[in-house]
Coordinates of N, CA and C in Angstrom, one line a residue:
M1 N 19.7 6.9 12.4 CA 18.9 6.3 13.4 C 19.7 6.1 14.7
T2 N 19.0 6.4 15.9 CA 19.7 6.3 17.2 C 19.8 4.8 17.6
T3 N 21.0 4.4 18.0 CA 21.3 3.1 18.4 C 20.7 2.8 19.8
L4 N 19.9 1.8 19.9 CA 19.3 1.4 21.2 C 20.2 0.3 21.9
V5 N 20.4 -0.7 21.2 CA 21.3 -1.8 21.7 C 22.5 -1.9 20.9
D6 N 23.7 -2.0 21.6 CA 24.9 -2.2 20.8 C 25.7 -3.3 21.4
I7 N 26.0 -4.3 20.6 CA 26.7 -5.5 21.0 C 28.1 -5.4 20.4
H8 N 29.1 -5.5 21.3 CA 30.5 -5.3 20.9 C 31.4 -6.5 21.3
N9 N 32.0 -7.2 20.3 CA 32.9 -8.3 20.6 C 32.3 -9.3 21.6
L10 N 31.1 -9.6 21.5 CA 30.4 -10.5 22.4 C 30.8 -11.9 22.3
K11 N 31.2 -12.5 23.4 CA 31.7 -13.9 23.5 C 31.1 -14.7 24.6
K12 N 30.7 -15.9 24.4 CA 30.2 -16.8 25.4 C 30.8 -18.2 25.3
Q13 N 31.5 -18.6 26.3 CA 32.0 -19.9 26.3 C 31.4 -20.8 27.4
F14 N 31.2 -22.0 27.1 CA 30.7 -23.0 28.1 C 31.8 -24.1 28.2
G15 N 32.7 -24.0 29.2 CA 33.9 -24.8 29.2 C 34.7 -24.6 28.0
G16 N 35.0 -25.7 27.2 CA 35.8 -25.6 26.0 C 35.0 -25.2 24.8
L17 N 33.7 -25.0 24.9 CA 32.8 -24.7 23.8 C 32.6 -23.2 23.7
T18 N 32.9 -22.7 22.5 CA 32.6 -21.3 22.3 C 31.3 -21.2 21.5
A19 N 30.2 -20.8 22.2 CA 28.9 -20.7 21.6 C 28.7 -19.4 20.8
V20 N 29.3 -18.3 21.3 CA 29.2 -17.0 20.6 C 30.6 -16.5 20.5
N21 N 31.1 -16.1 19.4 CA 32.5 -15.8 19.2 C 32.7 -14.4 18.6
E22 N 33.0 -13.4 19.4 CA 33.3 -12.0 18.9 C 32.3 -11.5 18.0
V23 N 31.0 -11.5 18.4 CA 29.9 -11.0 17.6 C 29.7 -9.5 17.8
N24 N 29.5 -8.8 16.7 CA 29.2 -7.3 16.8 C 28.0 -7.0 15.9
F25 N 27.0 -6.3 16.5 CA 25.9 -5.7 15.8 C 25.2 -4.8 16.7
S26 N 24.3 -3.9 16.0 CA 23.5 -3.0 16.8 C 22.1 -3.1 16.4
V27 N 21.2 -2.5 17.2 CA 19.8 -2.5 16.9 C 19.4 -1.0 17.1
A28 N 18.8 -0.4 16.1 CA 18.4 1.0 16.2 C 17.0 1.1 16.8
E29 N 16.7 2.3 17.4 CA 15.4 2.5 18.0 C 14.3 2.4 16.9
G30 N 13.3 1.6 17.2 CA 12.2 1.4 16.2 C 12.4 0.4 15.1
E31 N 13.6 -0.3 15.2 CA 14.0 -1.2 14.1 C 13.5 -2.6 14.5
T32 N 13.2 -3.5 13.5 CA 13.0 -4.9 13.7 C 14.1 -5.6 13.1
V33 N 14.9 -6.3 13.9 CA 16.1 -7.1 13.5 C 15.8 -8.5 13.8
A34 N 16.1 -9.4 12.8 CA 16.0 -10.8 12.9 C 17.3 -11.4 13.1
L35 N 17.5 -12.4 14.0 CA 18.7 -13.2 14.1 C 18.4 -14.5 13.4
L36 N 19.1 -14.8 12.4 CA 18.9 -16.0 11.5 C 20.1 -16.9 11.6
G37 N 19.9 -18.2 11.4 CA 21.0 -19.1 11.4 C 20.6 -20.5 11.7
P38 N 21.4 -21.5 11.3 CA 21.0 -22.9 11.6 C 21.0 -23.2 13.1
N39 N 20.4 -24.3 13.5 CA 20.3 -24.7 14.9 C 21.7 -24.8 15.4
G40 N 21.9 -24.3 16.6 CA 23.2 -24.3 17.3 C 24.2 -23.2 16.8
S41 N 23.7 -22.2 16.1 CA 24.5 -21.1 15.6 C 24.8 -20.1 16.7
G42 N 24.1 -20.1 17.8 CA 24.4 -19.1 18.9 C 23.3 -18.0 19.0
K43 N 22.2 -18.1 18.3 CA 21.2 -17.0 18.3 C 20.5 -16.9 19.7
T44 N 20.1 -18.0 20.2 CA 19.4 -17.9 21.5 C 20.4 -17.5 22.6
T45 N 21.6 -17.9 22.5 CA 22.6 -17.5 23.5 C 22.8 -16.0 23.5
V46 N 22.7 -15.4 22.3 CA 22.8 -13.9 22.2 C 21.7 -13.3 22.9
L47 N 20.4 -13.8 22.7 CA 19.3 -13.2 23.3 C 19.4 -13.4 24.9
N48 N 19.9 -14.6 25.3 CA 20.0 -14.8 26.7 C 21.0 -13.9 27.4
M49 N 22.0 -13.5 26.6 CA 23.0 -12.5 27.2 C 22.4 -11.1 27.2
I50 N 21.6 -10.7 26.2 CA 21.0 -9.4 26.2 C 20.0 -9.3 27.4
S51 N 19.2 -10.4 27.7 CA 18.2 -10.4 28.7 C 18.7 -10.7 30.1
G52 N 20.0 -11.1 30.2 CA 20.5 -11.4 31.5 C 20.5 -12.8 32.0
A53 N 19.9 -13.7 31.1 CA 19.8 -15.1 31.5 C 21.2 -15.7 31.6
L54 N 22.1 -15.2 30.8 CA 23.5 -15.6 30.7 C 24.4 -14.4 30.8
A55 N 25.5 -14.5 31.5 CA 26.5 -13.4 31.5 C 27.5 -13.7 30.4
P56 N 27.9 -12.6 29.7 CA 28.9 -12.8 28.7 C 30.3 -13.2 29.3
T57 N 31.0 -14.0 28.5 CA 32.4 -14.3 28.9 C 33.3 -13.1 28.7
S58 N 33.0 -12.4 27.6 CA 33.7 -11.1 27.4 C 32.9 -10.3 26.4
G59 N 33.3 -9.1 26.2 CA 32.5 -8.2 25.3 C 31.5 -7.4 26.1
N60 N 30.9 -6.4 25.4 CA 30.0 -5.5 26.0 C 28.6 -5.5 25.3
I61 N 27.6 -5.3 26.1 CA 26.2 -5.0 25.7 C 25.8 -3.8 26.3
T62 N 25.3 -2.8 25.5 CA 24.8 -1.5 26.1 C 23.4 -1.3 25.6
L63 N 22.6 -0.7 26.5 CA 21.2 -0.3 26.2 C 21.1 1.2 26.4
A64 N 20.8 1.9 25.3 CA 20.8 3.4 25.3 C 22.0 3.9 26.0
G65 N 23.2 3.3 25.7 CA 24.5 3.8 26.1 C 24.9 3.3 27.5
E66 N 24.0 2.5 28.2 CA 24.3 2.0 29.5 C 24.7 0.5 29.4
K67 N 25.8 0.2 30.0 CA 26.2 -1.2 30.0 C 25.3 -2.1 30.8
I68 N 24.8 -3.2 30.1 CA 23.9 -4.1 30.8 C 24.4 -5.5 30.8
G69 N 25.4 -5.8 30.1 CA 25.9 -7.2 30.0 C 26.4 -7.7 31.4
G70 N 25.8 -8.8 31.9 CA 26.2 -9.4 33.1 C 25.3 -9.0 34.3
L71 N 24.4 -8.0 34.1 CA 23.4 -7.6 35.1 C 22.4 -8.7 35.3
A72 N 21.7 -8.8 36.4 CA 20.7 -9.8 36.7 C 19.5 -9.5 35.8
P73 N 18.8 -10.6 35.5 CA 17.6 -10.4 34.6 C 16.6 -9.4 35.0
N74 N 16.3 -9.4 36.4 CA 15.3 -8.4 36.8 C 15.7 -7.0 36.7
R75 N 17.0 -6.7 36.8 CA 17.5 -5.4 36.6 C 17.5 -4.9 35.2
I76 N 17.8 -5.9 34.3 CA 17.7 -5.6 32.9 C 16.2 -5.4 32.5
A77 N 15.3 -6.2 33.0 CA 13.9 -6.0 32.7 C 13.4 -4.6 33.1
H78 N 13.8 -4.2 34.3 CA 13.4 -2.8 34.8 C 14.0 -1.7 33.9
K79 N 15.1 -2.0 33.2 CA 15.7 -1.0 32.3 C 15.0 -1.0 30.9
G80 N 14.0 -1.9 30.7 CA 13.3 -1.9 29.4 C 13.5 -3.0 28.4
V81 N 14.0 -4.1 28.9 CA 14.1 -5.3 28.0 C 13.1 -6.4 28.4
A82 N 12.3 -6.8 27.5 CA 11.4 -7.9 27.7 C 11.6 -9.0 26.7
R83 N 11.2 -10.2 27.0 CA 11.4 -11.3 26.1 C 10.4 -12.4 26.2
T84 N 10.3 -13.2 25.1 CA 9.6 -14.4 25.2 C 10.6 -15.5 24.9
F85 N 10.2 -16.8 25.2 CA 11.1 -17.9 25.1 C 10.7 -18.9 24.0
Q86 N 11.8 -19.6 23.6 CA 11.6 -20.7 22.6 C 10.6 -21.8 23.2
L87 N 10.8 -22.1 24.4 CA 9.8 -23.0 25.1 C 9.0 -22.1 26.1
V88 N 7.7 -22.1 26.0 CA 6.9 -21.2 26.7 C 7.1 -21.3 28.2
R89 N 7.2 -20.2 28.9 CA 7.3 -20.2 30.3 C 6.1 -19.4 30.9
I90 N 5.3 -20.1 31.7 CA 4.1 -19.5 32.2 C 4.1 -19.7 33.7
L91 N 3.1 -19.0 34.4 CA 2.9 -19.2 35.8 C 1.6 -20.1 35.9
P92 N 1.7 -21.4 35.9 CA 0.6 -22.3 35.6 C -0.5 -22.3 36.6
S93 N -0.2 -21.9 37.9 CA -1.3 -21.8 38.9 C -2.1 -20.6 38.8
L94 N -1.7 -19.6 38.0 CA -2.4 -18.3 37.9 C -3.3 -18.3 36.7
T95 N -4.2 -17.4 36.7 CA -5.1 -17.3 35.5 C -4.3 -16.6 34.4
V96 N -4.9 -16.6 33.2 CA -4.3 -15.9 32.1 C -4.1 -14.4 32.4
A97 N -5.1 -13.8 32.9 CA -5.0 -12.3 33.2 C -3.9 -12.1 34.3
E98 N -3.8 -13.0 35.3 CA -2.9 -12.8 36.4 C -1.4 -13.0 35.9
N99 N -1.2 -13.8 34.9 CA 0.1 -14.0 34.3 C 0.5 -12.6 33.7
V100 N -0.4 -11.9 33.0 CA -0.1 -10.6 32.4 C 0.1 -9.6 33.5
I101 N -0.8 -9.6 34.5 CA -0.7 -8.6 35.5 C 0.6 -8.6 36.3
A102 N 1.2 -9.9 36.4 CA 2.4 -10.0 37.1 C 3.6 -9.2 36.5
A103 N 3.5 -9.0 35.1 CA 4.5 -8.3 34.4 C 4.3 -6.8 34.5
L104 N 3.2 -6.3 34.9 CA 2.9 -4.9 35.0 C 3.8 -4.2 36.0
A105 N 4.4 -5.0 36.9 CA 5.3 -4.4 37.9 C 6.5 -3.8 37.3
F106 N 6.8 -4.3 36.1 CA 8.0 -3.8 35.4 C 7.8 -2.6 34.5
R107 N 6.5 -2.1 34.5 CA 6.2 -0.9 33.7 C 6.9 0.3 34.4
P108 N 7.2 1.4 33.6 CA 7.8 2.6 34.2 C 6.8 3.2 35.2
N109 N 5.5 3.1 35.0 CA 4.5 3.5 35.9 C 3.6 2.3 36.3
H110 N 3.7 1.9 37.5 CA 3.0 0.7 37.9 C 1.4 0.9 37.8
L111 N 0.7 -0.2 37.5 CA -0.7 -0.2 37.5 C -1.2 -1.2 38.6
W112 N -2.3 -0.9 39.3 CA -2.8 -1.7 40.3 C -4.3 -1.9 40.2
G113 N -4.8 -2.9 40.8 CA -6.3 -3.0 40.9 C -7.0 -3.1 39.6
H114 N -8.1 -2.3 39.5 CA -8.9 -2.4 38.3 C -8.1 -1.9 37.0
A115 N -7.2 -1.0 37.2 CA -6.4 -0.4 36.1 C -5.5 -1.5 35.5
A116 N -4.9 -2.3 36.4 CA -4.1 -3.4 36.0 C -4.9 -4.5 35.3
R117 N -6.0 -4.8 35.8 CA -6.9 -5.8 35.2 C -7.3 -5.4 33.8
D118 N -7.7 -4.1 33.7 CA -8.2 -3.6 32.4 C -7.1 -3.6 31.4
R119 N -5.8 -3.2 31.8 CA -4.7 -3.2 30.9 C -4.4 -4.7 30.4
A120 N -4.4 -5.6 31.4 CA -4.2 -7.0 31.0 C -5.2 -7.5 30.0
E121 N -6.5 -7.2 30.2 CA -7.5 -7.6 29.3 C -7.3 -7.0 27.9
Q122 N -6.9 -5.8 27.8 CA -6.6 -5.1 26.6 C -5.5 -5.8 25.8
L123 N -4.4 -6.1 26.5 CA -3.3 -6.8 25.9 C -3.7 -8.2 25.4
L124 N -4.5 -8.9 26.2 CA -4.9 -10.2 25.8 C -5.8 -10.1 24.6
A125 N -6.7 -9.1 24.5 CA -7.5 -9.0 23.3 C -6.6 -8.7 22.1
D126 N -5.6 -7.9 22.3 CA -4.7 -7.6 21.2 C -4.0 -8.8 20.6
V127 N -3.7 -9.8 21.4 CA -3.1 -11.0 20.9 C -4.1 -12.2 20.6
G128 N -5.4 -11.8 20.6 CA -6.4 -12.8 20.3 C -6.9 -13.7 21.4
L129 N -6.7 -13.2 22.6 CA -7.2 -13.9 23.8 C -8.2 -13.1 24.6
G130 N -9.0 -12.3 23.9 CA -10.0 -11.5 24.5 C -11.1 -12.3 25.2
G131 N -11.4 -11.9 26.4 CA -12.5 -12.6 27.2 C -12.0 -13.9 27.8
R132 N -10.7 -14.2 27.8 CA -10.2 -15.5 28.4 C -9.3 -15.3 29.6
G133 N -9.4 -14.1 30.2 CA -8.5 -13.8 31.3 C -8.7 -14.6 32.5
D134 N -9.9 -15.2 32.7 CA -10.2 -15.9 33.9 C -9.9 -17.4 33.8
E135 N -9.5 -17.8 32.6 CA -9.1 -19.2 32.4 C -7.7 -19.4 33.1
H136 N -7.4 -20.7 33.5 CA -6.1 -21.0 34.0 C -5.1 -21.1 32.9
A137 N -3.9 -20.5 33.1 CA -2.9 -20.5 32.1 C -2.5 -21.9 31.6
N138 N -2.6 -22.8 32.6 CA -2.2 -24.2 32.3 C -3.2 -24.9 31.3
D139 N -4.4 -24.4 31.2 CA -5.4 -25.0 30.4 C -5.4 -24.5 29.0
L140 N -4.6 -23.5 28.7 CA -4.5 -23.0 27.3 C -3.7 -24.0 26.4
T141 N -4.0 -23.9 25.1 CA -3.2 -24.7 24.2 C -1.8 -24.1 24.1
Y142 N -0.9 -24.8 23.5 CA 0.5 -24.3 23.4 C 0.5 -23.0 22.6
I143 N -0.2 -22.9 21.6 CA -0.3 -21.7 20.7 C -0.8 -20.5 21.6
D144 N -1.9 -20.7 22.3 CA -2.4 -19.7 23.1 C -1.5 -19.3 24.3
Q145 N -0.8 -20.2 24.8 CA 0.2 -19.9 25.8 C 1.3 -19.0 25.2
K146 N 1.7 -19.2 24.0 CA 2.6 -18.3 23.3 C 2.0 -16.9 23.2
R147 N 0.8 -16.8 22.8 CA 0.1 -15.5 22.7 C 0.1 -14.8 24.1
M148 N -0.2 -15.6 25.1 CA -0.3 -15.0 26.5 C 1.1 -14.5 26.9
E149 N 2.1 -15.3 26.5 CA 3.5 -14.9 26.9 C 3.9 -13.6 26.2
L150 N 3.4 -13.4 24.9 CA 3.7 -12.2 24.2 C 3.0 -11.0 24.9
A151 N 1.7 -11.2 25.3 CA 1.0 -10.1 26.0 C 1.7 -9.8 27.3
R152 N 2.2 -10.8 28.0 CA 2.9 -10.5 29.2 C 4.2 -9.7 29.0
A153 N 4.9 -10.0 27.9 CA 6.1 -9.3 27.6 C 5.8 -7.8 27.3
L154 N 4.7 -7.6 26.6 CA 4.3 -6.2 26.2 C 3.8 -5.4 27.4
A155 N 3.3 -6.1 28.4 CA 2.8 -5.4 29.6 C 3.8 -4.5 30.2
A156 N 5.1 -4.8 30.1 CA 6.1 -4.0 30.8 C 6.4 -2.8 29.9
E157 N 5.8 -2.6 28.8 CA 6.1 -1.5 27.9 C 7.6 -1.4 27.6
P158 N 8.2 -2.4 27.1 CA 9.6 -2.4 26.9 C 10.1 -1.5 25.8
S159 N 11.4 -1.1 26.0 CA 12.0 -0.3 24.9 C 12.4 -1.3 23.8
I160 N 12.8 -2.5 24.2 CA 13.1 -3.6 23.2 C 12.4 -4.9 23.6
L161 N 11.9 -5.5 22.6 CA 11.2 -6.8 22.8 C 12.0 -7.9 22.1
L162 N 12.4 -8.9 22.9 CA 13.2 -10.0 22.3 C 12.2 -11.2 22.2
L163 N 12.1 -11.7 21.0 CA 11.2 -12.8 20.7 C 12.0 -14.0 20.2
D164 N 11.9 -15.1 20.9 CA 12.6 -16.3 20.5 C 11.7 -17.3 19.9
E165 N 11.7 -17.4 18.6 CA 10.8 -18.2 17.8 C 9.4 -18.1 18.1
P166 N 8.8 -16.9 18.0 CA 7.4 -16.6 18.4 C 6.4 -17.4 17.6
M167 N 6.8 -18.0 16.5 CA 5.8 -18.7 15.6 C 6.0 -20.2 15.6
A168 N 6.9 -20.7 16.4 CA 7.2 -22.1 16.4 C 5.9 -22.9 16.7
G169 N 5.6 -23.9 15.9 CA 4.5 -24.7 16.1 C 3.2 -24.2 15.5
M170 N 3.2 -23.0 14.9 CA 2.0 -22.4 14.4 C 1.8 -22.9 12.9
N171 N 0.5 -22.9 12.5 CA 0.2 -23.2 11.1 C 0.3 -21.9 10.3
V172 N 0.0 -21.9 9.0 CA 0.2 -20.8 8.2 C -0.7 -19.6 8.6
E173 N -2.0 -19.9 8.9 CA -2.9 -18.8 9.3 C -2.5 -18.2 10.6
E174 N -2.0 -19.0 11.6 CA -1.6 -18.5 12.8 C -0.4 -17.7 12.7
K175 N 0.6 -18.1 11.8 CA 1.8 -17.3 11.6 C 1.4 -15.9 11.0
E176 N 0.4 -15.9 10.1 CA 0.0 -14.7 9.4 C -0.5 -13.7 10.5
D177 N -1.4 -14.3 11.4 CA -2.0 -13.4 12.5 C -0.9 -12.9 13.4
M178 N 0.1 -13.7 13.8 CA 1.1 -13.3 14.7 C 2.0 -12.3 14.0
S179 N 2.3 -12.5 12.7 CA 3.1 -11.5 11.9 C 2.5 -10.2 11.9
R180 N 1.2 -10.1 11.7 CA 0.5 -8.8 11.6 C 0.6 -8.2 13.0
F181 N 0.4 -8.9 14.1 CA 0.5 -8.4 15.4 C 1.9 -7.8 15.7
I182 N 2.9 -8.5 15.3 CA 4.3 -8.0 15.5 C 4.5 -6.7 14.8
L183 N 4.0 -6.7 13.5 CA 4.2 -5.5 12.7 C 3.4 -4.3 13.4
D184 N 2.2 -4.6 13.9 CA 1.5 -3.6 14.6 C 2.2 -3.0 15.9
V185 N 2.8 -3.9 16.6 CA 3.5 -3.5 17.8 C 4.7 -2.6 17.4
N186 N 5.4 -2.9 16.4 CA 6.4 -2.1 15.9 C 5.9 -0.8 15.3
D187 N 4.9 -0.8 14.5 CA 4.4 0.4 13.8 C 3.7 1.3 14.8
E188 N 2.8 0.8 15.6 CA 1.9 1.6 16.4 C 2.5 2.1 17.7
F189 N 3.4 1.3 18.3 CA 4.0 1.7 19.6 C 5.5 2.0 19.4
G190 N 6.0 1.8 18.3 CA 7.4 2.1 18.1 C 8.4 1.2 18.8
T191 N 7.9 0.0 19.2 CA 8.7 -0.9 20.0 C 9.8 -1.5 19.1
T192 N 11.0 -1.4 19.6 CA 12.1 -2.1 18.9 C 12.0 -3.6 19.1
I193 N 12.3 -4.4 18.1 CA 12.1 -5.8 18.2 C 13.4 -6.5 17.7
A194 N 13.9 -7.5 18.4 CA 14.9 -8.4 17.9 C 14.3 -9.8 18.1
L195 N 14.3 -10.6 17.0 CA 13.6 -11.9 17.0 C 14.4 -12.9 16.3
I196 N 14.2 -14.2 16.8 CA 14.7 -15.4 16.2 C 13.6 -16.1 15.5
E197 N 13.7 -16.4 14.3 CA 12.7 -17.2 13.6 C 13.3 -18.0 12.4
H198 N 12.9 -19.2 12.3 CA 13.4 -20.1 11.3 C 12.7 -20.0 9.9
D199 N 11.5 -19.5 9.9 CA 10.7 -19.4 8.7 C 11.3 -18.2 7.9
M200 N 12.0 -18.5 6.8 CA 12.6 -17.5 6.0 C 11.7 -16.5 5.5
G201 N 10.5 -16.9 5.1 CA 9.5 -16.0 4.6 C 9.0 -15.0 5.6
V202 N 8.8 -15.5 6.8 CA 8.4 -14.6 7.9 C 9.6 -13.6 8.2
V203 N 10.8 -14.0 8.3 CA 11.9 -13.2 8.5 C 12.0 -12.1 7.5
M204 N 11.9 -12.4 6.2 CA 12.0 -11.4 5.2 C 10.9 -10.4 5.2
D205 N 9.7 -10.9 5.6 CA 8.5 -10.0 5.6 C 8.6 -9.0 6.8
L206 N 9.1 -9.5 7.9 CA 9.0 -8.7 9.2 C 10.2 -7.8 9.4
S207 N 11.3 -8.1 8.9 CA 12.6 -7.5 9.3 C 13.0 -6.3 8.5
D208 N 13.5 -5.3 9.2 CA 14.2 -4.2 8.6 C 15.6 -4.6 8.2
R209 N 16.2 -5.5 9.1 CA 17.6 -5.9 9.0 C 17.7 -7.3 9.5
V210 N 18.6 -8.1 8.9 CA 18.8 -9.5 9.3 C 20.3 -9.7 9.7
V211 N 20.5 -10.3 10.8 CA 21.9 -10.7 11.3 C 21.9 -12.2 11.2
V212 N 22.9 -12.7 10.5 CA 23.0 -14.1 10.3 C 24.2 -14.7 11.0
M213 N 23.9 -15.8 11.8 CA 25.0 -16.4 12.5 C 25.2 -17.9 12.1
D214 N 26.4 -18.3 12.2 CA 26.8 -19.7 12.0 C 28.0 -20.1 12.8
Y215 N 27.9 -21.2 13.5 CA 29.0 -21.7 14.4 C 29.4 -20.6 15.3
G216 N 28.5 -19.8 15.9 CA 28.8 -18.8 16.9 C 29.3 -17.5 16.3
K217 N 29.5 -17.4 15.0 CA 30.0 -16.2 14.4 C 29.0 -15.5 13.5
K218 N 29.1 -14.2 13.4 CA 28.2 -13.4 12.5 C 28.8 -13.6 11.1
I219 N 27.9 -14.0 10.2 CA 28.4 -14.2 8.8 C 27.7 -13.3 7.8
G220 N 26.7 -12.6 8.3 CA 25.9 -11.7 7.4 C 25.2 -10.6 8.3
D221 N 25.0 -9.4 7.7 CA 24.3 -8.4 8.4 C 23.9 -7.4 7.3
G222 N 22.5 -7.2 7.1 CA 22.1 -6.3 6.1 C 20.6 -6.4 5.9
T223 N 20.1 -5.7 4.9 CA 18.6 -5.8 4.6 C 18.3 -7.2 4.2
P224 N 17.0 -7.6 4.2 CA 16.6 -8.9 3.8 C 17.1 -9.3 2.4
D225 N 17.1 -8.3 1.5 CA 17.5 -8.6 0.1 C 19.0 -8.8 0.1
E226 N 19.8 -8.0 0.8 CA 21.2 -8.2 0.9 C 21.6 -9.6 1.4
V227 N 20.9 -10.0 2.5 CA 21.2 -11.2 3.2 C 20.8 -12.4 2.3
R228 N 19.7 -12.3 1.6 CA 19.2 -13.3 0.7 C 20.3 -13.7 -0.4
N229 N 21.1 -12.7 -0.8 CA 22.0 -12.9 -1.9 C 23.5 -13.0 -1.4
N230 N 23.6 -13.1 0.0 CA 25.0 -13.3 0.6 C 25.4 -14.7 0.4
Q231 N 26.6 -14.9 -0.2 CA 27.0 -16.3 -0.5 C 27.3 -17.1 0.7
A232 N 27.9 -16.4 1.8 CA 28.2 -17.1 3.0 C 26.9 -17.6 3.7
V233 N 25.8 -16.8 3.6 CA 24.5 -17.2 4.1 C 24.0 -18.4 3.3
I234 N 24.0 -18.3 2.0 CA 23.6 -19.4 1.2 C 24.3 -20.7 1.5
D235 N 25.6 -20.6 1.7 CA 26.4 -21.8 2.0 C 26.0 -22.4 3.3
A236 N 25.8 -21.5 4.3 CA 25.4 -22.0 5.6 C 24.1 -22.8 5.6
Y237 N 23.1 -22.3 4.8 CA 21.8 -23.0 4.8 C 21.8 -24.2 3.8
L238 N 22.8 -24.2 2.9 CA 22.8 -25.4 2.0 C 23.8 -26.4 2.6
G239 N 24.4 -26.1 3.7 CA 25.3 -27.1 4.4 C 26.6 -27.3 3.7
V240 N 27.1 -26.3 3.1 CA 28.5 -26.4 2.4 C 29.5 -26.7 3.5
A241 N 30.4 -27.6 3.3 CA 31.4 -28.0 4.3 C 32.3 -26.8 4.6
H242 N 32.7 -26.8 5.9 CA 33.6 -25.7 6.4 C 35.0 -26.3 6.2
D243 N 35.9 -25.3 5.9 CA 37.3 -25.7 5.7 C 38.0 -25.9 7.1

């Protein structure tokens, strides 16, 4: 499989705190990779560095062979990286459709006018928000805001989609719906996905490969079955004391 994103010796320090410590992994084209680990293990920091929200202290991030580590977020977005956030980020004064239309500027081929509105409505329908484009984004429930944010990320037609806890706060039925949609995005459009999710069942069902982090370091990397039986991963989740 062709490597799309390659992370080499990635490190991020905040003063004296090392949040990510010499992490290496890659994501192949069309693959769904989950980042798994306890709270504070460095998962979101890795996504932030891939998307440009944070610059690495050291190490390299490449996208299709091109170095992107340390570039501004808008430049990385234009190169094909889109993401959602652990805490939903919306444009509250705009309508639901306008939130999605705003992201269409990052498409390889821009859409304007009626074409942009039609594309936004289609994406909203795909995530379960059909017919609600004229509502104000601020009036949506938290779950529906997460759906809108996902539609907005897909509007840019990214080569890789970064999802930070896309199912946080959802009930079982909502998680099932979102899981099916993420699988469809990967299967039908071939979109490469890297996601953070704490629900172990969701991770095992969605992922081709799982990268596990603890205390800023990678402690596991493999198929869901391989990771499930990795003793270091088991110890991390059971809270075994570190030497």
